[in-house]
GROMACS .gro file of N, CA and C in nm:
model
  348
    1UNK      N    1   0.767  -0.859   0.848
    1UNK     CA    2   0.868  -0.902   0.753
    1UNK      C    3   0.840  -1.043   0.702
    2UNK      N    4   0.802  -1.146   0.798
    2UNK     CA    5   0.764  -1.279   0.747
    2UNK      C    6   0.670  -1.249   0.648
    3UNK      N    7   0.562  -1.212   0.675
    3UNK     CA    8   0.446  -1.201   0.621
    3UNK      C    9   0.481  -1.156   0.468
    4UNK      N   10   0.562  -1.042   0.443
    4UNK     CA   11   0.569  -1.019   0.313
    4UNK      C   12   0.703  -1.136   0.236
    5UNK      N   13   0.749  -1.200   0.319
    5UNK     CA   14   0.833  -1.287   0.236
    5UNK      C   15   0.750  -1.420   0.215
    6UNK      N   16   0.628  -1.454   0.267
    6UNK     CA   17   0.505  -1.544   0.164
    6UNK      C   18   0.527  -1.565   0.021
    7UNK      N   19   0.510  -1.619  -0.028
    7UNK     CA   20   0.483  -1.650  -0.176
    7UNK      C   21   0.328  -1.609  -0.219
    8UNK      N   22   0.300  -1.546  -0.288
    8UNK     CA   23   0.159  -1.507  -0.312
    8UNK      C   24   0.154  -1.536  -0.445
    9UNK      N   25   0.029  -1.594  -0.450
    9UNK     CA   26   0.029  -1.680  -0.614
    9UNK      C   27  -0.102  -1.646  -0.669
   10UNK      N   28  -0.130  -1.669  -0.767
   10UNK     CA   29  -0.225  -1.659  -0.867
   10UNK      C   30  -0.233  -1.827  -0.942
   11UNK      N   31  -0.328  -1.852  -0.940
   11UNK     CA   32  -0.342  -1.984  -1.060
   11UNK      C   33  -0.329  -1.958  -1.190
   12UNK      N   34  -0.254  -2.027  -1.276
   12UNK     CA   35  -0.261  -1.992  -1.413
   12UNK      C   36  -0.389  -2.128  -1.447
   13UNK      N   37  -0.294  -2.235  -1.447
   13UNK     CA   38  -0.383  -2.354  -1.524
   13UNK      C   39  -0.344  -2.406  -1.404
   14UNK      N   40  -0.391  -2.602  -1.459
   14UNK     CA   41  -0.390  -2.683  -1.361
   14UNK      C   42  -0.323  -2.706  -1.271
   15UNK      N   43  -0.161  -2.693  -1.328
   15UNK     CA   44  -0.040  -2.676  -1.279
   15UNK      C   45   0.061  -2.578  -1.258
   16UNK      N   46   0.013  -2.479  -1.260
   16UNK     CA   47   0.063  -2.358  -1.249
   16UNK      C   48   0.048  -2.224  -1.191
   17UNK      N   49   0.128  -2.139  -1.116
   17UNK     CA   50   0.084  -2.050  -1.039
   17UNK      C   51   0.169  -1.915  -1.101
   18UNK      N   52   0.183  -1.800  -1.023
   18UNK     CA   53   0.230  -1.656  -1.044
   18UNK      C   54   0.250  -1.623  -0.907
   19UNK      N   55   0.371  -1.631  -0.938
   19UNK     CA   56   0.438  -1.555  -0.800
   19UNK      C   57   0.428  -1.418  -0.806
   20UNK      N   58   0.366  -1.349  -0.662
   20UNK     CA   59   0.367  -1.215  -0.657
   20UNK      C   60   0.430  -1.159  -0.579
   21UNK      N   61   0.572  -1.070  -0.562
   21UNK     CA   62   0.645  -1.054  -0.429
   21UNK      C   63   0.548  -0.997  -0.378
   22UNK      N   64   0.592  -0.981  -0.215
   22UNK     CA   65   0.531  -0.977  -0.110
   22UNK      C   66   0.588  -0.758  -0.159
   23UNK      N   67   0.676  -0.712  -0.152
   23UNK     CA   68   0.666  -0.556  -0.211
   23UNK      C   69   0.569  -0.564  -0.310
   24UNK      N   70   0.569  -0.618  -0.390
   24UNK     CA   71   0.474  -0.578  -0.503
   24UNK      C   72   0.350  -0.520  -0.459
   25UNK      N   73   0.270  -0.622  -0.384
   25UNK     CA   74   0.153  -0.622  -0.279
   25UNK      C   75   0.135  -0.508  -0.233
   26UNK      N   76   0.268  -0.500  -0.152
   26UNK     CA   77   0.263  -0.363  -0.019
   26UNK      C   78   0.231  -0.254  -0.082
   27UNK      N   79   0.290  -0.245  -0.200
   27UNK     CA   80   0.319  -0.103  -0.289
   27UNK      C   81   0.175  -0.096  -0.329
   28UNK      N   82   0.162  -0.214  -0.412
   28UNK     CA   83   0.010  -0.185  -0.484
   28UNK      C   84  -0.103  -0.186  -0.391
   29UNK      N   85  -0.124  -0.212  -0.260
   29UNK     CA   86  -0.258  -0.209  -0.177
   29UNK      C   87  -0.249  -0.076  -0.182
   30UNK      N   88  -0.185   0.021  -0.198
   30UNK     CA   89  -0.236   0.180  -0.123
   30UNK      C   90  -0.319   0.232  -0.291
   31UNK      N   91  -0.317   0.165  -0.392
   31UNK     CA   92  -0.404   0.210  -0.487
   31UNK      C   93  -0.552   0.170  -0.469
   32UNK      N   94  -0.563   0.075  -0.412
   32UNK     CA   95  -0.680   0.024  -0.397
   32UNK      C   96  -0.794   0.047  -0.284
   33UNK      N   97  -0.902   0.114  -0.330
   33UNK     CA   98  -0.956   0.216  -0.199
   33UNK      C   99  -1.050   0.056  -0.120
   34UNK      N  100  -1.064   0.069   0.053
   34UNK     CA  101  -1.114  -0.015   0.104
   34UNK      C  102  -1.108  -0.001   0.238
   35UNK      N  103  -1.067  -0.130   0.285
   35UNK     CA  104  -1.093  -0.185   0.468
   35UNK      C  105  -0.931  -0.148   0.488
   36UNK      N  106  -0.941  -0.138   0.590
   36UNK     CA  107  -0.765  -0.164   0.644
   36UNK      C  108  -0.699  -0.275   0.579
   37UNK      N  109  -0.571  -0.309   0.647
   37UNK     CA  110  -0.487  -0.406   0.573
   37UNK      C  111  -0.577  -0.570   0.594
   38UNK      N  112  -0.647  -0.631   0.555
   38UNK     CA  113  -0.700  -0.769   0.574
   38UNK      C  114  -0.676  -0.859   0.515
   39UNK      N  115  -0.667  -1.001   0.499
   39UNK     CA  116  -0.653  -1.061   0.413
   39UNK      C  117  -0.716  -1.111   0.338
   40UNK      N  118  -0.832  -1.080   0.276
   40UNK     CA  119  -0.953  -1.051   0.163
   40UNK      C  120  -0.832  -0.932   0.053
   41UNK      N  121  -0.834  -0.827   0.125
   41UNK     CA  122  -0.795  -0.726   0.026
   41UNK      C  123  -0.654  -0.736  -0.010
   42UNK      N  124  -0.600  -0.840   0.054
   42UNK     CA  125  -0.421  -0.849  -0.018
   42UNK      C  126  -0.477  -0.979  -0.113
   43UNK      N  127  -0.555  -1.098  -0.084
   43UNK     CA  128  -0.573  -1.129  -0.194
   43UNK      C  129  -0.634  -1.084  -0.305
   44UNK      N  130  -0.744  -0.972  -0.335
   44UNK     CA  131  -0.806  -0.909  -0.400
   44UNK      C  132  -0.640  -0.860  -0.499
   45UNK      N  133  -0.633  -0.804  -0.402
   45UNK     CA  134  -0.479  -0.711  -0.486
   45UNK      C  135  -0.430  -0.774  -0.572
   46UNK      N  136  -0.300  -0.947  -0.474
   46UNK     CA  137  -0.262  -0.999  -0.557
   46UNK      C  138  -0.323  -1.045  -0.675
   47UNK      N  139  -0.467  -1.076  -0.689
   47UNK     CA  140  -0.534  -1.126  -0.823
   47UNK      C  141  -0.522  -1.021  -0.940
   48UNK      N  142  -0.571  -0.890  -0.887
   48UNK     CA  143  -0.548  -0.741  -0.992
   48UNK      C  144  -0.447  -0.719  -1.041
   49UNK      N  145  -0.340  -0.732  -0.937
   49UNK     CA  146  -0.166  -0.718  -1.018
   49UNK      C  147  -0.134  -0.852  -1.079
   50UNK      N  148  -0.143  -0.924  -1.079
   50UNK     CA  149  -0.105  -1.029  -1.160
   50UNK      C  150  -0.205  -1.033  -1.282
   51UNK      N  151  -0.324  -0.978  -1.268
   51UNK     CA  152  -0.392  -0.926  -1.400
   51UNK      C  153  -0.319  -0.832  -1.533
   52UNK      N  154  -0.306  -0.770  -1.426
   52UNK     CA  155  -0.300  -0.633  -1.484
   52UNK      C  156  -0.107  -0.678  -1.566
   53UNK      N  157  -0.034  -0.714  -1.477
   53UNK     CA  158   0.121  -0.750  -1.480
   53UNK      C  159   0.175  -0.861  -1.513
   54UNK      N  160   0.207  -0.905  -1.649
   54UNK     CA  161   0.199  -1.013  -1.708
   54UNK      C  162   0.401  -1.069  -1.698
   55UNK      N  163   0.448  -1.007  -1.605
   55UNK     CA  164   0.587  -1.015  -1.598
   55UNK      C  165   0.620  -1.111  -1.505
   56UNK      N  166   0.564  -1.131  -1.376
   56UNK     CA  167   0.584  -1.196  -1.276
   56UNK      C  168   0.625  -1.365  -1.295
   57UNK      N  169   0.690  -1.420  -1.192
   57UNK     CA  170   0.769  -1.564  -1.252
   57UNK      C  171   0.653  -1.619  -1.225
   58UNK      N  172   0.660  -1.778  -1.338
   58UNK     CA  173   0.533  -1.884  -1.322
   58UNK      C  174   0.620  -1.995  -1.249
   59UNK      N  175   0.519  -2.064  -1.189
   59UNK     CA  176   0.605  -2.131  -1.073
   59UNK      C  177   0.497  -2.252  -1.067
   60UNK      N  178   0.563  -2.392  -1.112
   60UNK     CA  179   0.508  -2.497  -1.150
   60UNK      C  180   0.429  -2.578  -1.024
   61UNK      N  181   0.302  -2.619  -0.978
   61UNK     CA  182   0.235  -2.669  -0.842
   61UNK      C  183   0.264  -2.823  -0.889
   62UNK      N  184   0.313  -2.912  -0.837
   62UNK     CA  185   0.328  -3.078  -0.793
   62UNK      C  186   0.113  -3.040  -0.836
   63UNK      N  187   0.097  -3.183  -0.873
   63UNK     CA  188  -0.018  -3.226  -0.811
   63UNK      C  189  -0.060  -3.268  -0.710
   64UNK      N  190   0.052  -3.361  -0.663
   64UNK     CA  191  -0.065  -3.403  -0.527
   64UNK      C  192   0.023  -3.344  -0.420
   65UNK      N  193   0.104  -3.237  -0.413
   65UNK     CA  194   0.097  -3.126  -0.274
   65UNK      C  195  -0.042  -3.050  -0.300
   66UNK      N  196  -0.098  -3.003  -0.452
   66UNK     CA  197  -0.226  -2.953  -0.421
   66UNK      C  198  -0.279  -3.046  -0.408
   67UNK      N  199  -0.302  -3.144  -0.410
   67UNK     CA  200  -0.456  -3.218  -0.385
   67UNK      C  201  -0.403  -3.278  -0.231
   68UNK      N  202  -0.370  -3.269  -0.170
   68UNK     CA  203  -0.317  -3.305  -0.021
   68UNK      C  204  -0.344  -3.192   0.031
   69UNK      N  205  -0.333  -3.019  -0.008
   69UNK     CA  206  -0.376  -2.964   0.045
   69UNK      C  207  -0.581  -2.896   0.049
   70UNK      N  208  -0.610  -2.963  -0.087
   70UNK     CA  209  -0.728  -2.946  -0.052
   70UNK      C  210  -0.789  -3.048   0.041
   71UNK      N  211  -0.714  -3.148   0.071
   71UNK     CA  212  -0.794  -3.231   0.128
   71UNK      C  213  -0.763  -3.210   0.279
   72UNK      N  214  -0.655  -3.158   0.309
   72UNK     CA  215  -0.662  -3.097   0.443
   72UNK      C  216  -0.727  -2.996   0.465
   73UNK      N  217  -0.785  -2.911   0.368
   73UNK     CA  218  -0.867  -2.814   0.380
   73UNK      C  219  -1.007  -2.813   0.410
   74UNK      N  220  -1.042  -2.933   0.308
   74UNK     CA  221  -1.159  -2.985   0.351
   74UNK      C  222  -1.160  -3.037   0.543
   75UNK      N  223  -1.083  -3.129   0.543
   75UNK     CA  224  -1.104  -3.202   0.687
   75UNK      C  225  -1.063  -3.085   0.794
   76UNK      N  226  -1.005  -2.961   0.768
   76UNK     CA  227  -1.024  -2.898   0.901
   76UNK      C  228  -1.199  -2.791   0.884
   77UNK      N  229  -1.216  -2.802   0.773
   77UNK     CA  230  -1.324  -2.737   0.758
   77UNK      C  231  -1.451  -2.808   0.844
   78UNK      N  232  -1.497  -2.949   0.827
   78UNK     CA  233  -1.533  -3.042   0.881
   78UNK      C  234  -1.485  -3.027   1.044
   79UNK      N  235  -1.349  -2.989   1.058
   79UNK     CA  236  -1.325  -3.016   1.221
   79UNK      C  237  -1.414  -2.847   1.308
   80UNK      N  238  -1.385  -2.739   1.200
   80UNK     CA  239  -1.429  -2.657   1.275
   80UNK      C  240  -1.608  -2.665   1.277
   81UNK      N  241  -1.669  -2.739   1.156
   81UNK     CA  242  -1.858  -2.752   1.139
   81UNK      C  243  -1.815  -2.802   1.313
   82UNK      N  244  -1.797  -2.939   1.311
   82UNK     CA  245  -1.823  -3.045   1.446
   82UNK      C  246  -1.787  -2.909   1.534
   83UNK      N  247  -1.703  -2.869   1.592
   83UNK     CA  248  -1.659  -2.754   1.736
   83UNK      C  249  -1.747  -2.666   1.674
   84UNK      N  250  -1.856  -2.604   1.601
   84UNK     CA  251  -1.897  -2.466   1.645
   84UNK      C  252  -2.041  -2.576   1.683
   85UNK      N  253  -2.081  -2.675   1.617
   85UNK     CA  254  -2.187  -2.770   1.661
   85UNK      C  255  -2.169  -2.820   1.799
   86UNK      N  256  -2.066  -2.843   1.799
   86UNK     CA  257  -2.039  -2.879   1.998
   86UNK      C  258  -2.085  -2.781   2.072
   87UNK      N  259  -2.043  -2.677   2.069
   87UNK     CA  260  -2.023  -2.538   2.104
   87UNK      C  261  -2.194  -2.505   2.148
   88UNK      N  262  -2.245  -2.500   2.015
   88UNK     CA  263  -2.401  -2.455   1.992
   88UNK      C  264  -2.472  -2.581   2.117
   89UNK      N  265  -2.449  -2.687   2.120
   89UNK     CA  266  -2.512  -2.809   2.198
   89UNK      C  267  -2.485  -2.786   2.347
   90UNK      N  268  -2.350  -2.730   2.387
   90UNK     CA  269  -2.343  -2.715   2.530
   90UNK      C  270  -2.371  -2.589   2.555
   91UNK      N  271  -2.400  -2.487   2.476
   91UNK     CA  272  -2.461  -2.377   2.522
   91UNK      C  273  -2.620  -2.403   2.536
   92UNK      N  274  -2.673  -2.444   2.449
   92UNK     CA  275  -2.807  -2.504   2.494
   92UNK      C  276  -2.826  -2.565   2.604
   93UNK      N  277  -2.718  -2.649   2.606
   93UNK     CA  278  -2.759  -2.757   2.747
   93UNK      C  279  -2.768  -2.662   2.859
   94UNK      N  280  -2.658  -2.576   2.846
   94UNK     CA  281  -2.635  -2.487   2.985
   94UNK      C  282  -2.773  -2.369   3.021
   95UNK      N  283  -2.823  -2.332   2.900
   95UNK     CA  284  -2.918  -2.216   2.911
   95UNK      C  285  -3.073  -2.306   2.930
   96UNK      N  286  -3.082  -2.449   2.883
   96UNK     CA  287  -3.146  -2.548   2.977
   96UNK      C  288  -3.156  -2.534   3.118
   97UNK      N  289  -3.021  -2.580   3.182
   97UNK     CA  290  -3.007  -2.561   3.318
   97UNK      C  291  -3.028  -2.483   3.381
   98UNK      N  292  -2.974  -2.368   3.328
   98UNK     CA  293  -2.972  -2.201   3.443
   98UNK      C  294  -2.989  -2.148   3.353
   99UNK      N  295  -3.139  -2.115   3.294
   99UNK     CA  296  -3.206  -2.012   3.215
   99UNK      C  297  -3.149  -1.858   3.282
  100UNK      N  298  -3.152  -1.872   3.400
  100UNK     CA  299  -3.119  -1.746   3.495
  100UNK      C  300  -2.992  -1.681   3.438
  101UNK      N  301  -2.938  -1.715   3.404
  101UNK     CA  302  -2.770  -1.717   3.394
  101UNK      C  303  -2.804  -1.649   3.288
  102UNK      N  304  -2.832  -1.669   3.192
  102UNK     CA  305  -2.824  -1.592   3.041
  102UNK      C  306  -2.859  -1.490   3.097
  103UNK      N  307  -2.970  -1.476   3.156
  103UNK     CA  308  -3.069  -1.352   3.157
  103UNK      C  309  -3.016  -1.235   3.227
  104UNK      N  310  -2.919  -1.288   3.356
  104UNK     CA  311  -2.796  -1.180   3.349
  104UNK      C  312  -2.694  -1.146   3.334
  105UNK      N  313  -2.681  -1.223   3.221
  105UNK     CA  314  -2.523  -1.152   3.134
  105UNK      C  315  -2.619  -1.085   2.998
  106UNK      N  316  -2.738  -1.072   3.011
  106UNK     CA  317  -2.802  -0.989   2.880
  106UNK      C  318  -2.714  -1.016   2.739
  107UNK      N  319  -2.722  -1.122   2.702
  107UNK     CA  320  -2.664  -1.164   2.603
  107UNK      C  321  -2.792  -1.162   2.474
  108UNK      N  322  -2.755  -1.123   2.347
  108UNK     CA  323  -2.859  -1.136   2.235
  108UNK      C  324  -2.874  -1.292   2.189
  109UNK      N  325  -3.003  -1.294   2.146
  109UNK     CA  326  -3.027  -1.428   2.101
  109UNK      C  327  -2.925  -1.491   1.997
  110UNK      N  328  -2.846  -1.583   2.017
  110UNK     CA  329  -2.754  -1.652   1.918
  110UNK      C  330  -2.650  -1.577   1.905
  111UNK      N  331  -2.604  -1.444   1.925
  111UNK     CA  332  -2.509  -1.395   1.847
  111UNK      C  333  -2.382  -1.467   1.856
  112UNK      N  334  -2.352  -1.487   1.860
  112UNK     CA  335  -2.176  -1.547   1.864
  112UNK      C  336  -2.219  -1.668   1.955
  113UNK      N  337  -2.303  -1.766   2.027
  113UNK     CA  338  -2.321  -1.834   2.113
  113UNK      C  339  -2.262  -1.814   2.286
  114UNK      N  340  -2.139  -1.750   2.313
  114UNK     CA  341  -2.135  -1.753   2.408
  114UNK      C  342  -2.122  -1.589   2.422
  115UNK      N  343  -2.155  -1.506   2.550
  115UNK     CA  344  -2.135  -1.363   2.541
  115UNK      C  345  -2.017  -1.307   2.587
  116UNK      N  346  -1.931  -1.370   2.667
  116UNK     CA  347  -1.838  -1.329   2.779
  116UNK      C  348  -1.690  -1.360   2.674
   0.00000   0.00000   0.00000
């Protein structure tokens, strides 16, 4: 229920968005052949119906709530590079130490860095 009471938007221009109810969505994903419910394909959706549906309310964006949010977007993007780089460094260190250890948890080279 939360989930569909979201605001789902479309960009018009610089300052401006398209509200898409959260029914609108629900209704219109079962036209659209694909993956299960993900959130790739509800945004895919919302972009098509607000294409296609030129009725929906326009709903004015502040500037700098967007530009505050790209810039938090950026810096957690940055926080997750540094933790999967941490990540990658102490798994090395460890398969340094006790080569043994990898070799029996039969883990593939790199895949996800840790296997367990």
């Amino acid at each position: 229920m939360a989930r569909n009471s979201r605001r789902r938007c479309r960009r018009h221009s610089a300052g401006q968005a398209v509200h898409v109810p959260g029914r609108t969505v629900k209704h219109t994903a079962g036209a659209y052949r694909g993956e299960a419910k993900t959130y790739a394909r509800d945004a895919y959706v919302m972009v098509e119906t607000s294409h296609h549906r030129r009725d929906f309310t326009t709903i004015d964006v502040p500037v700098h709530p967007a530009a505050d949010l790209a810039s938090l977007t950026a810096h957690r993007t940055h926080l997750v590079t540094d933790r999967v780089r941490m990540t990658n460094r102490r798994h090395d260190a460890l398969t340094g130490m006790f080569p043994a250890q990898e070799r029996a948890f039969d883990c593939p080279a790199r895949k996800a860095g840790w296997c367990c």
